[in-house]
């Protein structure tokens, strides 16, 4: 299966368990890997035979910036579900959500979760 990757998309959202996170917000990064057959798009040079990544970006932006989730797991699940419902030619999607500066008094470069959802699981 072919892959389309959208790497390190940046958004500003209000996700988290702590009230400060919902009030102040923070930057989030999202990576997507879409598995689909890209052979016809490659042969025909036709955008209608693939997935328009600019459109995917806008859909992800709307989810990340338009709603508040307590858990980045829920954020990732909503992104995966949206992609699989919107793009019927995508067989599976891997979503990685990175919260680079969680509000804890510990020192690391962020936390990330990664999920993979397949069309068959819908």
XYZ file of C-alpha atoms in Angstrom:
122
model
C 0.000 0.000 0.000
C 1.212 3.473 -0.861
C 1.571 6.186 1.767
C 0.911 9.907 1.935
C 2.551 11.662 4.880
C 1.679 15.036 6.321
C 4.427 15.847 8.780
C 4.635 18.267 11.673
C 1.456 20.225 10.998
C 1.311 22.999 13.618
C -1.828 24.198 15.357
C -2.802 26.142 18.449
C -5.346 24.394 20.640
C -6.883 24.300 24.098
C -6.561 20.632 25.009
C -5.741 19.212 28.398
C -6.977 18.150 31.790
C -5.820 21.262 33.636
C -7.903 24.469 33.554
C -4.838 26.515 32.554
C -4.461 24.443 29.379
C -8.049 25.138 28.383
C -7.655 28.837 29.148
C -4.179 29.614 27.789
C -3.843 27.008 25.053
C -0.635 25.785 23.497
C 0.965 24.586 20.291
C 0.301 21.039 19.058
C 1.936 19.118 16.237
C 0.131 16.489 14.190
C 1.622 13.923 11.829
C -0.564 11.816 9.540
C 0.230 8.798 7.414
C -2.541 7.827 5.001
C -2.399 4.419 3.336
C -4.029 4.348 -0.075
C -3.422 3.279 -3.647
C -1.690 6.153 -5.438
C -0.952 4.315 -8.695
C -3.795 5.808 -10.743
C -2.973 9.337 -9.533
C 0.634 8.741 -10.515
C -0.300 7.460 -13.982
C -2.920 10.110 -14.753
C -1.568 13.161 -12.892
C -5.174 13.697 -11.711
C -5.857 15.247 -8.298
C -9.247 13.517 -8.183
C -7.457 10.138 -8.018
C -5.643 10.948 -4.766
C -6.270 12.880 -1.552
C -5.832 16.633 -1.583
C -3.406 17.178 1.298
C -4.282 20.875 1.567
C -7.878 19.838 2.226
C -6.743 17.270 4.814
C -4.704 19.980 6.544
C -7.768 22.243 6.770
C -9.905 19.408 8.186
C -7.291 18.623 10.850
C -6.932 22.313 11.676
C -10.686 22.590 12.191
C -10.616 19.670 14.646
C -7.528 20.780 16.588
C -8.427 24.460 16.771
C -12.195 24.211 16.822
C -12.902 21.967 19.778
C -11.429 21.220 23.204
C -10.426 17.727 24.269
C -9.198 16.688 27.689
C -6.954 13.985 26.242
C -4.755 14.066 23.169
C -5.875 10.457 22.673
C -9.399 11.765 22.033
C -8.030 14.428 19.708
C -6.166 11.783 17.694
C -9.225 9.518 17.590
C -11.373 12.339 16.199
C -8.810 13.119 13.508
C -8.535 9.454 12.479
C -12.294 9.031 12.368
C -12.756 12.174 10.283
C -10.113 11.148 7.737
C -11.541 7.640 7.315
C -15.103 8.921 6.966
C -14.215 11.725 4.557
C -11.795 9.881 2.275
C -13.119 6.500 1.229
C -9.948 5.693 -0.719
C -7.870 5.777 2.500
C -7.504 2.241 3.863
C -5.908 3.205 7.148
C -4.519 6.231 8.911
C -1.843 6.726 11.520
C -2.216 9.844 13.636
C 0.520 11.162 15.899
C -0.320 14.089 18.182
C 2.561 15.824 19.930
C 2.143 18.111 22.915
C 5.587 19.687 23.073
C 5.251 21.535 26.381
C 2.962 19.752 28.824
C 2.363 21.807 31.976
C 4.240 19.628 34.424
C 7.220 20.350 36.605
C 9.251 17.697 34.815
C 11.787 18.084 32.064
C 11.308 16.431 28.708
C 10.634 17.617 25.176
C 6.974 16.758 25.097
C 4.580 13.887 25.001
C 3.172 12.164 21.936
C 0.606 9.528 21.248
C 0.224 7.581 18.026
C -2.788 5.603 16.912
C -3.538 3.571 13.802
C -7.088 3.027 12.599
C -8.177 0.882 9.675
C -11.217 1.267 7.506
C -12.342 -2.258 8.448
C -12.704 -1.150 12.093
C -15.355 1.479 11.260
